Amino acid sequence: MTEKIPLLIDTDPGVDDALALLMAFNDTAHEVVGLTVAAGNVGLGRTVRNALKLCEVAGRSDVPVYAGCPGPLLHPSPDAADVHGRDGFGDVGYAPAAHGTQAEHAALAILRLSHVHAGRLLLVTLGPLTNLALALKLDPTLPHRVARLVVMGGAVSAHGNLTPAAEFNVAFDPEAAHLVFDAFPTFDVVDWEATLAHGLPHASVEQWLAAPSPRAAFYEQISRQTRLWSADRRGDHWHSADALAMALALHPEGASSLAERPLAVELAGILTRGATVTDWNRQTGRPDNARLLLAYDRRRFEALVQAALAAT
Ligand code: BDR
Ligand code: CA
């Protein structure tokens, strides 16, 4: 049997993060070696609590959870509690997980695990890039040891969600995203625009959530508020950015269209701070650093989500 691919996930749970984590736990070719947790969708105390709870619900309390940075590197930023609930998990009042976090800081855990799994590590970021940027500052050789980096973030033609031009994960901590995009020679990007192009039909999601599994039951509760919000604003399809990123991370062969281009972050704009600027015409002469997901096999994506929810 081939060895499993070690998978380290940096995340700010978050309702869509939770679905991505269930997909990762359900994958037989990958071993989740840790969750490093960022502030983002809600404050760090809550994202950590949510990460621990999700592990417990999935029967994976053995997966180490590392708390990271409590806020962006430089400038404070608003959270996304309006989408995910004040507690980030739909305000359903769940009982906290029985276990706790590791003592090690998330940035240090990223570095240590990059040595333990040097050359094999799949690193997936589902939140603001603060922890990874800090790890890079501590040790700029980190990218040499990461086999593949997959980032959920950005809006490749500047159709943002947090602002008209900028997507949440990048706009929450633009300096961190800049450091990461500059340091990694290549990385995969699943942006907000790809997310909008790969909506999950609400009617199907509701069926999948009725599966007789504790994972589906928990996810039905924590996602209810944001699904209603989404149906009200965005119509028949529900958009799960982090789940799409995890689909690409776990099954890259599902991608049917990708584009490689230089990608940079706007740090100074008044209207566009946190926007990702894609050099579509290769005018800057900079190397292509980002592999942008443009299209992914819808059936495969839906099947992965359904299987993750039904898993027991
Ligand atoms: C991203 O922002 C967060 O609110 C989601 O969890 C996702 O990671 C989408 O822009
Ligand atoms: Ca997220």
PDB file of C-alpha atoms and ligand atoms in Angstrom:
ATOM      1  CA  MET A   1       0.000   0.000   0.000  1.00  0.00           C
ATOM      2  CA  THR A   2       1.335   3.496  -0.831  1.00  0.00           C
ATOM      3  CA  GLU A   3       1.961   5.768   2.128  1.00  0.00           C
ATOM      4  CA  LYS A   4      -0.637   8.419   2.832  1.00  0.00           C
ATOM      5  CA  ILE A   5       0.136  12.021   1.940  1.00  0.00           C
ATOM      6  CA  PRO A   6       0.622  14.138   5.091  1.00  0.00           C
ATOM      7  CA  LEU A   7      -1.889  16.991   5.063  1.00  0.00           C
ATOM      8  CA  LEU A   8      -1.573  20.078   7.263  1.00  0.00           C
ATOM      9  CA  ILE A   9      -4.524  22.475   7.246  1.00  0.00           C
ATOM     10  CA  ASP A  10      -4.403  26.101   8.357  1.00  0.00           C
ATOM     11  CA  THR A  11      -7.970  27.174   9.005  1.00  0.00           C
ATOM     12  CA  ASP A  12     -10.337  29.692  10.664  1.00  0.00           C
ATOM     13  CA  PRO A  13     -13.509  27.611  11.215  1.00  0.00           C
ATOM     14  CA  GLY A  14     -16.027  28.906   9.877  1.00  0.00           C
ATOM     15  CA  VAL A  15     -18.886  26.918   8.344  1.00  0.00           C
ATOM     16  CA  ASP A  16     -17.195  26.236   4.990  1.00  0.00           C
ATOM     17  CA  ASP A  17     -13.925  25.391   6.751  1.00  0.00           C
ATOM     18  CA  ALA A  18     -15.857  22.735   8.678  1.00  0.00           C
ATOM     19  CA  LEU A  19     -17.056  21.093   5.461  1.00  0.00           C
ATOM     20  CA  ALA A  20     -13.522  21.129   4.061  1.00  0.00           C
ATOM     21  CA  LEU A  21     -12.232  19.482   7.243  1.00  0.00           C
ATOM     22  CA  LEU A  22     -14.863  16.735   6.979  1.00  0.00           C
ATOM     23  CA  MET A  23     -13.726  16.120   3.393  1.00  0.00           C
ATOM     24  CA  ALA A  24     -10.104  15.864   4.538  1.00  0.00           C
ATOM     25  CA  PHE A  25     -10.984  13.449   7.339  1.00  0.00           C
ATOM     26  CA  ASN A  26     -12.919  11.300   4.891  1.00  0.00           C
ATOM     27  CA  ASP A  27     -10.068  10.940   2.408  1.00  0.00           C
ATOM     28  CA  THR A  28      -8.182   7.662   2.498  1.00  0.00           C
ATOM     29  CA  ALA A  29      -5.122   8.841   0.554  1.00  0.00           C
ATOM     30  CA  HIS A  30      -4.275  11.660   2.981  1.00  0.00           C
ATOM     31  CA  GLU A  31      -3.468  11.764   6.686  1.00  0.00           C
ATOM     32  CA  VAL A  32      -4.371  14.986   8.489  1.00  0.00           C
ATOM     33  CA  VAL A  33      -1.264  15.640  10.605  1.00  0.00           C
ATOM     34  CA  GLY A  34      -2.560  18.785  12.276  1.00  0.00           C
ATOM     35  CA  LEU A  35      -4.810  21.809  12.192  1.00  0.00           C
ATOM     36  CA  THR A  36      -3.200  25.192  12.687  1.00  0.00           C
ATOM     37  CA  VAL A  37      -5.803  27.766  13.525  1.00  0.00           C
ATOM     38  CA  ALA A  38      -6.015  31.417  12.541  1.00  0.00           C
ATOM     39  CA  ALA A  39      -8.290  34.286  13.473  1.00  0.00           C
ATOM     40  CA  GLY A  40     -10.542  35.298  10.587  1.00  0.00           C
ATOM     41  CA  ASN A  41     -14.186  34.363  10.276  1.00  0.00           C
ATOM     42  CA  VAL A  42     -14.418  35.056  14.025  1.00  0.00           C
ATOM     43  CA  GLY A  43     -11.868  35.641  16.791  1.00  0.00           C
ATOM     44  CA  LEU A  44      -9.152  33.121  17.567  1.00  0.00           C
ATOM     45  CA  GLY A  45     -10.757  31.778  20.767  1.00  0.00           C
ATOM     46  CA  ARG A  46     -13.819  30.820  18.757  1.00  0.00           C
ATOM     47  CA  THR A  47     -12.049  29.439  15.691  1.00  0.00           C
ATOM     48  CA  VAL A  48      -9.940  27.231  17.977  1.00  0.00           C
ATOM     49  CA  ARG A  49     -13.028  26.049  19.874  1.00  0.00           C
ATOM     50  CA  ASN A  50     -14.726  25.258  16.552  1.00  0.00           C
ATOM     51  CA  ALA A  51     -11.711  23.355  15.230  1.00  0.00           C
ATOM     52  CA  LEU A  52     -11.615  21.181  18.362  1.00  0.00           C
ATOM     53  CA  LYS A  53     -15.362  20.531  18.182  1.00  0.00           C
ATOM     54  CA  LEU A  54     -15.235  19.563  14.523  1.00  0.00           C
ATOM     55  CA  CYS A  55     -12.465  17.058  15.262  1.00  0.00           C
ATOM     56  CA  GLU A  56     -14.549  15.589  18.078  1.00  0.00           C
ATOM     57  CA  VAL A  57     -17.679  15.296  15.917  1.00  0.00           C
ATOM     58  CA  ALA A  58     -15.625  13.534  13.239  1.00  0.00           C
ATOM     59  CA  GLY A  59     -14.202  11.135  15.825  1.00  0.00           C
ATOM     60  CA  ARG A  60     -10.753  12.646  15.254  1.00  0.00           C
ATOM     61  CA  SER A  61      -9.871  14.135  18.637  1.00  0.00           C
ATOM     62  CA  ASP A  62      -6.440  12.583  18.046  1.00  0.00           C
ATOM     63  CA  VAL A  63      -5.626  15.248  15.426  1.00  0.00           C
ATOM     64  CA  PRO A  64      -3.470  17.935  17.092  1.00  0.00           C
ATOM     65  CA  VAL A  65      -4.858  21.462  17.005  1.00  0.00           C
ATOM     66  CA  TYR A  66      -2.483  24.423  17.310  1.00  0.00           C
ATOM     67  CA  ALA A  67      -3.676  27.954  18.091  1.00  0.00           C
ATOM     68  CA  GLY A  68      -2.051  30.678  16.026  1.00  0.00           C
ATOM     69  CA  CYS A  69      -2.105  34.443  15.685  1.00  0.00           C
ATOM     70  CA  PRO A  70      -4.999  36.347  17.279  1.00  0.00           C
ATOM     71  CA  GLY A  71      -5.188  38.914  14.485  1.00  0.00           C
ATOM     72  CA  PRO A  72      -3.610  40.166  11.262  1.00  0.00           C
ATOM     73  CA  LEU A  73       0.108  41.032  11.119  1.00  0.00           C
ATOM     74  CA  LEU A  74      -0.389  44.796  10.876  1.00  0.00           C
ATOM     75  CA  HIS A  75      -3.872  46.246  10.676  1.00  0.00           C
ATOM     76  CA  PRO A  76      -7.036  45.104  12.473  1.00  0.00           C
ATOM     77  CA  SER A  77      -9.769  43.799  10.174  1.00  0.00           C
ATOM     78  CA  PRO A  78     -13.494  43.054  10.591  1.00  0.00           C
ATOM     79  CA  ASP A  79     -14.534  39.405  10.955  1.00  0.00           C
ATOM     80  CA  ALA A  80     -17.208  37.473   9.000  1.00  0.00           C
ATOM     81  CA  ALA A  81     -19.610  36.767  11.865  1.00  0.00           C
ATOM     82  CA  ASP A  82     -22.476  38.100   9.733  1.00  0.00           C
ATOM     83  CA  VAL A  83     -22.049  35.059   7.454  1.00  0.00           C
ATOM     84  CA  HIS A  84     -20.884  32.345   9.880  1.00  0.00           C
ATOM     85  CA  GLY A  85     -22.644  33.370  13.106  1.00  0.00           C
ATOM     86  CA  ARG A  86     -21.209  35.172  16.142  1.00  0.00           C
ATOM     87  CA  ASP A  87     -19.441  31.986  17.239  1.00  0.00           C
ATOM     88  CA  GLY A  88     -18.458  31.068  13.648  1.00  0.00           C
ATOM     89  CA  PHE A  89     -20.523  27.871  13.777  1.00  0.00           C
ATOM     90  CA  GLY A  90     -24.067  29.163  13.356  1.00  0.00           C
ATOM     91  CA  ASP A  91     -24.718  30.004  17.045  1.00  0.00           C
ATOM     92  CA  VAL A  92     -26.305  26.637  17.786  1.00  0.00           C
ATOM     93  CA  GLY A  93     -24.893  26.485  21.326  1.00  0.00           C
ATOM     94  CA  TYR A  94     -22.945  23.232  20.932  1.00  0.00           C
ATOM     95  CA  ALA A  95     -21.204  21.677  23.963  1.00  0.00           C
ATOM     96  CA  PRO A  96     -17.473  22.438  23.811  1.00  0.00           C
ATOM     97  CA  ALA A  97     -15.113  19.620  22.872  1.00  0.00           C
ATOM     98  CA  ALA A  98     -13.720  17.621  25.751  1.00  0.00           C
ATOM     99  CA  HIS A  99     -10.115  17.968  24.593  1.00  0.00           C
ATOM    100  CA  GLY A 100      -7.846  21.005  24.151  1.00  0.00           C
ATOM    101  CA  THR A 101      -5.088  22.429  22.004  1.00  0.00           C
ATOM    102  CA  GLN A 102      -1.375  21.683  21.912  1.00  0.00           C
ATOM    103  CA  ALA A 103       0.951  24.099  23.698  1.00  0.00           C
ATOM    104  CA  GLU A 104       2.972  24.806  20.536  1.00  0.00           C
ATOM    105  CA  HIS A 105       2.152  27.941  18.506  1.00  0.00           C
ATOM    106  CA  ALA A 106       0.668  27.293  15.057  1.00  0.00           C
ATOM    107  CA  ALA A 107       3.570  28.975  13.231  1.00  0.00           C
ATOM    108  CA  LEU A 108       6.078  26.777  15.057  1.00  0.00           C
ATOM    109  CA  ALA A 109       3.977  23.690  14.370  1.00  0.00           C
ATOM    110  CA  ILE A 110       3.968  24.509  10.651  1.00  0.00           C
ATOM    111  CA  LEU A 111       7.760  24.688  10.706  1.00  0.00           C
ATOM    112  CA  ARG A 112       8.231  21.526  12.781  1.00  0.00           C
ATOM    113  CA  LEU A 113       5.789  19.489  10.679  1.00  0.00           C
ATOM    114  CA  SER A 114       7.489  20.749   7.513  1.00  0.00           C
ATOM    115  CA  HIS A 115      10.661  19.067   8.797  1.00  0.00           C
ATOM    116  CA  VAL A 116       8.910  15.886   9.905  1.00  0.00           C
ATOM    117  CA  HIS A 117       7.275  15.552   6.466  1.00  0.00           C
ATOM    118  CA  ALA A 118       9.906  17.341   4.380  1.00  0.00           C
ATOM    119  CA  GLY A 119       9.295  17.015   0.645  1.00  0.00           C
ATOM    120  CA  ARG A 120       5.908  15.293   1.127  1.00  0.00           C
ATOM    121  CA  LEU A 121       3.785  17.813   2.983  1.00  0.00           C
ATOM    122  CA  LEU A 122       0.548  19.048   1.430  1.00  0.00           C
ATOM    123  CA  LEU A 123      -0.274  22.399   3.060  1.00  0.00           C
ATOM    124  CA  VAL A 124      -3.785  23.763   2.586  1.00  0.00           C
ATOM    125  CA  THR A 125      -4.780  27.208   3.833  1.00  0.00           C
ATOM    126  CA  LEU A 126      -8.472  27.938   4.318  1.00  0.00           C
ATOM    127  CA  GLY A 127      -8.197  31.223   6.198  1.00  0.00           C
ATOM    128  CA  PRO A 128      -6.150  34.406   6.385  1.00  0.00           C
ATOM    129  CA  LEU A 129      -2.468  33.658   5.819  1.00  0.00           C
ATOM    130  CA  THR A 130      -1.172  35.131   9.095  1.00  0.00           C
ATOM    131  CA  ASN A 131       0.206  31.910  10.607  1.00  0.00           C
ATOM    132  CA  LEU A 132       1.966  30.887   7.426  1.00  0.00           C
ATOM    133  CA  ALA A 133       3.451  34.374   6.944  1.00  0.00           C
ATOM    134  CA  LEU A 134       4.798  34.311  10.488  1.00  0.00           C
ATOM    135  CA  ALA A 135       6.293  30.861   9.902  1.00  0.00           C
ATOM    136  CA  LEU A 136       7.987  32.207   6.757  1.00  0.00           C
ATOM    137  CA  LYS A 137       9.446  35.125   8.684  1.00  0.00           C
ATOM    138  CA  LEU A 138      10.847  32.713  11.263  1.00  0.00           C
ATOM    139  CA  ASP A 139      12.251  30.393   8.617  1.00  0.00           C
ATOM    140  CA  PRO A 140      12.319  31.530   4.962  1.00  0.00           C
ATOM    141  CA  THR A 141      13.482  28.046   3.852  1.00  0.00           C
ATOM    142  CA  LEU A 142      10.006  26.636   4.594  1.00  0.00           C
ATOM    143  CA  PRO A 143       8.819  26.511   0.934  1.00  0.00           C
ATOM    144  CA  HIS A 144      11.633  24.051   0.070  1.00  0.00           C
ATOM    145  CA  ARG A 145      10.087  21.455   2.366  1.00  0.00           C
ATOM    146  CA  VAL A 146       6.453  21.869   1.272  1.00  0.00           C
ATOM    147  CA  ALA A 147       5.531  19.568  -1.605  1.00  0.00           C
ATOM    148  CA  ARG A 148       2.409  21.520  -2.497  1.00  0.00           C
ATOM    149  CA  LEU A 149       0.583  24.587  -1.196  1.00  0.00           C
ATOM    150  CA  VAL A 150      -3.112  25.106  -1.908  1.00  0.00           C
ATOM    151  CA  VAL A 151      -4.582  28.481  -0.940  1.00  0.00           C
ATOM    152  CA  MET A 152      -8.259  29.396  -0.700  1.00  0.00           C
ATOM    153  CA  GLY A 153      -8.127  33.123  -1.262  1.00  0.00           C
ATOM    154  CA  GLY A 154      -8.285  36.023  -3.651  1.00  0.00           C
ATOM    155  CA  ALA A 155     -10.528  37.093  -6.495  1.00  0.00           C
ATOM    156  CA  VAL A 156      -8.621  36.644  -9.724  1.00  0.00           C
ATOM    157  CA  SER A 157     -10.431  39.331 -11.680  1.00  0.00           C
ATOM    158  CA  ALA A 158     -11.144  41.480  -8.623  1.00  0.00           C
ATOM    159  CA  HIS A 159     -14.779  40.507  -8.039  1.00  0.00           C
ATOM    160  CA  GLY A 160     -14.421  40.436  -4.277  1.00  0.00           C
ATOM    161  CA  ASN A 161     -16.722  39.480  -1.421  1.00  0.00           C
ATOM    162  CA  LEU A 162     -15.376  41.445   1.561  1.00  0.00           C
ATOM    163  CA  THR A 163     -15.038  44.578  -0.580  1.00  0.00           C
ATOM    164  CA  PRO A 164     -15.924  45.142  -4.241  1.00  0.00           C
ATOM    165  CA  ALA A 165     -12.361  44.206  -5.200  1.00  0.00           C
ATOM    166  CA  ALA A 166     -11.071  41.943  -2.446  1.00  0.00           C
ATOM    167  CA  GLU A 167     -11.797  38.482  -1.099  1.00  0.00           C
ATOM    168  CA  PHE A 168     -12.016  37.855   2.670  1.00  0.00           C
ATOM    169  CA  ASN A 169      -8.979  35.639   3.394  1.00  0.00           C
ATOM    170  CA  VAL A 170      -6.572  37.930   1.559  1.00  0.00           C
ATOM    171  CA  ALA A 171      -8.230  41.201   2.570  1.00  0.00           C
ATOM    172  CA  PHE A 172      -8.296  40.232   6.269  1.00  0.00           C
ATOM    173  CA  ASP A 173      -4.485  40.177   6.288  1.00  0.00           C
ATOM    174  CA  PRO A 174      -3.091  41.490   2.975  1.00  0.00           C
ATOM    175  CA  GLU A 175       0.484  41.765   4.275  1.00  0.00           C
ATOM    176  CA  ALA A 176       0.457  38.097   5.228  1.00  0.00           C
ATOM    177  CA  ALA A 177      -0.856  37.074   1.795  1.00  0.00           C
ATOM    178  CA  HIS A 178       1.807  39.226   0.156  1.00  0.00           C
ATOM    179  CA  LEU A 179       4.567  37.491   2.136  1.00  0.00           C
ATOM    180  CA  VAL A 180       3.237  34.041   1.231  1.00  0.00           C
ATOM    181  CA  PHE A 181       2.706  34.788  -2.486  1.00  0.00           C
ATOM    182  CA  ASP A 182       6.220  36.206  -2.643  1.00  0.00           C
ATOM    183  CA  ALA A 183       7.899  33.330  -0.839  1.00  0.00           C
ATOM    184  CA  PHE A 184       6.392  30.277  -2.512  1.00  0.00           C
ATOM    185  CA  PRO A 185       7.618  29.768  -6.084  1.00  0.00           C
ATOM    186  CA  THR A 186       4.367  28.003  -6.988  1.00  0.00           C
ATOM    187  CA  PHE A 187       1.028  27.456  -5.291  1.00  0.00           C
ATOM    188  CA  ASP A 188      -2.509  26.512  -6.250  1.00  0.00           C
ATOM    189  CA  VAL A 189      -5.268  29.078  -5.768  1.00  0.00           C
ATOM    190  CA  VAL A 190      -8.983  28.532  -5.384  1.00  0.00           C
ATOM    191  CA  ASP A 191     -10.438  32.029  -5.409  1.00  0.00           C
ATOM    192  CA  TRP A 192     -13.836  33.515  -4.668  1.00  0.00           C
ATOM    193  CA  GLU A 193     -14.775  33.696  -8.351  1.00  0.00           C
ATOM    194  CA  ALA A 194     -14.121  29.973  -8.839  1.00  0.00           C
ATOM    195  CA  THR A 195     -16.239  29.432  -5.731  1.00  0.00           C
ATOM    196  CA  LEU A 196     -19.150  31.336  -7.271  1.00  0.00           C
ATOM    197  CA  ALA A 197     -18.819  29.281 -10.457  1.00  0.00           C
ATOM    198  CA  HIS A 198     -19.110  26.005  -8.498  1.00  0.00           C
ATOM    199  CA  GLY A 199     -22.224  26.438  -6.384  1.00  0.00           C
ATOM    200  CA  LEU A 200     -23.837  23.432  -4.742  1.00  0.00           C
ATOM    201  CA  PRO A 201     -27.618  23.183  -5.340  1.00  0.00           C
ATOM    202  CA  HIS A 202     -29.424  23.873  -2.047  1.00  0.00           C
ATOM    203  CA  ALA A 203     -31.885  21.058  -2.770  1.00  0.00           C
ATOM    204  CA  SER A 204     -29.050  18.503  -3.054  1.00  0.00           C
ATOM    205  CA  VAL A 205     -27.267  19.838   0.013  1.00  0.00           C
ATOM    206  CA  GLU A 206     -30.459  19.408   2.032  1.00  0.00           C
ATOM    207  CA  GLN A 207     -30.699  15.774   0.931  1.00  0.00           C
ATOM    208  CA  TRP A 208     -27.065  15.089   1.794  1.00  0.00           C
ATOM    209  CA  LEU A 209     -27.543  16.682   5.209  1.00  0.00           C
ATOM    210  CA  ALA A 210     -30.313  14.182   5.962  1.00  0.00           C
ATOM    211  CA  ALA A 211     -27.812  11.293   5.914  1.00  0.00           C
ATOM    212  CA  PRO A 212     -27.927   9.186   9.103  1.00  0.00           C
ATOM    213  CA  SER A 213     -24.519  10.268  10.384  1.00  0.00           C
ATOM    214  CA  PRO A 214     -23.447  12.437  13.356  1.00  0.00           C
ATOM    215  CA  ARG A 215     -21.332  14.481  10.933  1.00  0.00           C
ATOM    216  CA  ALA A 216     -24.316  15.324   8.723  1.00  0.00           C
ATOM    217  CA  ALA A 217     -26.520  16.057  11.763  1.00  0.00           C
ATOM    218  CA  PHE A 218     -23.958  18.438  13.260  1.00  0.00           C
ATOM    219  CA  TYR A 219     -23.259  20.086   9.932  1.00  0.00           C
ATOM    220  CA  GLU A 220     -26.965  20.541   9.218  1.00  0.00           C
ATOM    221  CA  GLN A 221     -27.232  22.543  12.452  1.00  0.00           C
ATOM    222  CA  ILE A 222     -24.149  24.707  12.169  1.00  0.00           C
ATOM    223  CA  SER A 223     -24.703  25.522   8.491  1.00  0.00           C
ATOM    224  CA  ARG A 224     -28.439  26.291   8.743  1.00  0.00           C
ATOM    225  CA  GLN A 225     -28.108  30.011   9.435  1.00  0.00           C
ATOM    226  CA  THR A 226     -25.597  30.640   6.647  1.00  0.00           C
ATOM    227  CA  ARG A 227     -27.534  28.487   4.147  1.00  0.00           C
ATOM    228  CA  LEU A 228     -30.660  30.549   4.782  1.00  0.00           C
ATOM    229  CA  TRP A 229     -28.632  33.761   4.449  1.00  0.00           C
ATOM    230  CA  SER A 230     -27.153  32.489   1.198  1.00  0.00           C
ATOM    231  CA  ALA A 231     -30.486  31.309  -0.283  1.00  0.00           C
ATOM    232  CA  ASP A 232     -31.907  34.726   0.459  1.00  0.00           C
ATOM    233  CA  ARG A 233     -29.068  36.613  -1.216  1.00  0.00           C
ATOM    234  CA  ARG A 234     -27.601  34.316  -3.825  1.00  0.00           C
ATOM    235  CA  GLY A 235     -30.432  32.056  -4.977  1.00  0.00           C
ATOM    236  CA  ASP A 236     -30.505  28.325  -5.721  1.00  0.00           C
ATOM    237  CA  HIS A 237     -26.873  27.529  -5.103  1.00  0.00           C
ATOM    238  CA  TRP A 238     -24.808  27.516  -1.954  1.00  0.00           C
ATOM    239  CA  HIS A 239     -21.141  28.448  -2.211  1.00  0.00           C
ATOM    240  CA  SER A 240     -18.531  26.709  -0.114  1.00  0.00           C
ATOM    241  CA  ALA A 241     -15.131  28.218  -0.868  1.00  0.00           C
ATOM    242  CA  ASP A 242     -13.071  26.067   1.484  1.00  0.00           C
ATOM    243  CA  ALA A 243     -14.781  22.858   0.356  1.00  0.00           C
ATOM    244  CA  LEU A 244     -13.857  23.600  -3.267  1.00  0.00           C
ATOM    245  CA  ALA A 245     -10.263  24.296  -2.217  1.00  0.00           C
ATOM    246  CA  MET A 246     -10.162  20.983  -0.385  1.00  0.00           C
ATOM    247  CA  ALA A 247     -11.555  19.180  -3.434  1.00  0.00           C
ATOM    248  CA  LEU A 248      -8.674  20.550  -5.515  1.00  0.00           C
ATOM    249  CA  ALA A 249      -6.162  19.717  -2.780  1.00  0.00           C
ATOM    250  CA  LEU A 250      -7.327  16.107  -2.380  1.00  0.00           C
ATOM    251  CA  HIS A 251      -8.200  15.401  -6.023  1.00  0.00           C
ATOM    252  CA  PRO A 252      -6.268  17.720  -8.325  1.00  0.00           C
ATOM    253  CA  GLU A 253      -7.259  15.527 -11.261  1.00  0.00           C
ATOM    254  CA  GLY A 254     -10.795  16.940 -10.925  1.00  0.00           C
ATOM    255  CA  ALA A 255      -9.607  20.298 -12.267  1.00  0.00           C
ATOM    256  CA  SER A 256     -10.624  20.738 -15.899  1.00  0.00           C
ATOM    257  CA  SER A 257      -9.181  24.225 -16.402  1.00  0.00           C
ATOM    258  CA  LEU A 258      -6.253  25.945 -14.697  1.00  0.00           C
ATOM    259  CA  ALA A 259      -4.259  29.055 -15.583  1.00  0.00           C
ATOM    260  CA  GLU A 260      -0.733  29.839 -14.445  1.00  0.00           C
ATOM    261  CA  ARG A 261      -0.050  33.537 -13.941  1.00  0.00           C
ATOM    262  CA  PRO A 262       1.849  35.962 -11.707  1.00  0.00           C
ATOM    263  CA  LEU A 263      -0.363  36.872  -8.745  1.00  0.00           C
ATOM    264  CA  ALA A 264       0.266  39.782  -6.358  1.00  0.00           C
ATOM    265  CA  VAL A 265      -1.576  41.506  -3.532  1.00  0.00           C
ATOM    266  CA  GLU A 266      -2.529  45.183  -3.476  1.00  0.00           C
ATOM    267  CA  LEU A 267      -1.371  46.578  -0.136  1.00  0.00           C
ATOM    268  CA  ALA A 268      -1.778  50.318  -0.564  1.00  0.00           C
ATOM    269  CA  GLY A 269      -5.023  50.885  -2.466  1.00  0.00           C
ATOM    270  CA  ILE A 270      -7.746  53.037  -0.977  1.00  0.00           C
ATOM    271  CA  LEU A 271     -10.504  51.172  -2.805  1.00  0.00           C
ATOM    272  CA  THR A 272      -8.578  47.999  -3.552  1.00  0.00           C
ATOM    273  CA  ARG A 273      -6.465  47.088  -0.502  1.00  0.00           C
ATOM    274  CA  GLY A 274      -6.350  43.299  -0.276  1.00  0.00           C
ATOM    275  CA  ALA A 275      -7.251  42.758  -3.928  1.00  0.00           C
ATOM    276  CA  THR A 276      -5.320  40.056  -5.777  1.00  0.00           C
ATOM    277  CA  VAL A 277      -3.882  41.373  -9.021  1.00  0.00           C
ATOM    278  CA  THR A 278      -3.530  38.718 -11.706  1.00  0.00           C
ATOM    279  CA  ASP A 279      -1.062  39.557 -14.445  1.00  0.00           C
ATOM    280  CA  TRP A 280      -3.246  37.950 -17.119  1.00  0.00           C
ATOM    281  CA  ASN A 281      -1.182  39.390 -20.012  1.00  0.00           C
ATOM    282  CA  ARG A 282       2.165  38.739 -18.306  1.00  0.00           C
ATOM    283  CA  GLN A 283       3.041  42.448 -18.491  1.00  0.00           C
ATOM    284  CA  THR A 284       5.146  42.568 -15.330  1.00  0.00           C
ATOM    285  CA  GLY A 285       7.754  40.026 -16.393  1.00  0.00           C
ATOM    286  CA  ARG A 286       7.357  38.325 -13.029  1.00  0.00           C
ATOM    287  CA  PRO A 287       7.323  34.522 -13.003  1.00  0.00           C
ATOM    288  CA  ASP A 288       4.021  32.656 -12.940  1.00  0.00           C
ATOM    289  CA  ASN A 289       3.676  31.848  -9.251  1.00  0.00           C
ATOM    290  CA  ALA A 290      -0.008  30.934  -9.023  1.00  0.00           C
ATOM    291  CA  ARG A 291      -1.934  28.074 -10.573  1.00  0.00           C
ATOM    292  CA  LEU A 292      -5.491  29.398 -10.635  1.00  0.00           C
ATOM    293  CA  LEU A 293      -8.439  27.034 -10.607  1.00  0.00           C
ATOM    294  CA  LEU A 294     -10.910  28.021 -13.320  1.00  0.00           C
ATOM    295  CA  ALA A 295     -13.069  24.906 -13.594  1.00  0.00           C
ATOM    296  CA  TYR A 296     -13.514  21.733 -11.552  1.00  0.00           C
ATOM    297  CA  ASP A 297     -15.580  18.642 -12.278  1.00  0.00           C
ATOM    298  CA  ARG A 298     -18.900  19.504 -10.636  1.00  0.00           C
ATOM    299  CA  ARG A 299     -20.042  15.913 -10.173  1.00  0.00           C
ATOM    300  CA  ARG A 300     -16.814  14.992  -8.469  1.00  0.00           C
ATOM    301  CA  PHE A 301     -17.042  18.025  -6.170  1.00  0.00           C
ATOM    302  CA  GLU A 302     -20.609  17.196  -5.224  1.00  0.00           C
ATOM    303  CA  ALA A 303     -19.758  13.526  -4.645  1.00  0.00           C
ATOM    304  CA  LEU A 304     -16.869  14.462  -2.337  1.00  0.00           C
ATOM    305  CA  VAL A 305     -19.091  16.742  -0.271  1.00  0.00           C
ATOM    306  CA  GLN A 306     -21.884  14.185  -0.087  1.00  0.00           C
ATOM    307  CA  ALA A 307     -19.512  11.392   0.962  1.00  0.00           C
ATOM    308  CA  ALA A 308     -17.883  13.590   3.628  1.00  0.00           C
ATOM    309  CA  LEU A 309     -21.274  14.341   5.190  1.00  0.00           C
ATOM    310  CA  ALA A 310     -22.507  10.744   5.042  1.00  0.00           C
ATOM    311  CA  ALA A 311     -19.315   9.296   6.533  1.00  0.00           C
ATOM    312  CA  THR A 312     -19.633   7.725   9.986  1.00  0.00           C
TER     313      THR A 312
HETATM  314  C1  BDR B   1     -13.321  32.626   2.599  1.00  0.00           C
HETATM  315  O1  BDR B   1     -13.629  33.574   3.623  1.00  0.00           O
HETATM  316  C2  BDR B   1     -14.175  32.925   4.739  1.00  0.00           C
HETATM  317  O2  BDR B   1     -15.295  33.616   5.225  1.00  0.00           O
HETATM  318  C3  BDR B   1     -14.502  31.521   4.316  1.00  0.00           C
HETATM  319  O3  BDR B   1     -14.325  30.615   5.398  1.00  0.00           O
HETATM  320  C4  BDR B   1     -13.548  31.253   3.198  1.00  0.00           C
HETATM  321  O4  BDR B   1     -12.330  30.719   3.667  1.00  0.00           O
HETATM  322  C5  BDR B   1     -14.150  32.938   1.371  1.00  0.00           C
HETATM  323  O5  BDR B   1     -13.877  34.235   0.918  1.00  0.00           O
HETATM  324 CA    CA B   2     -12.094  29.835   5.918  1.00  0.00          CA
END
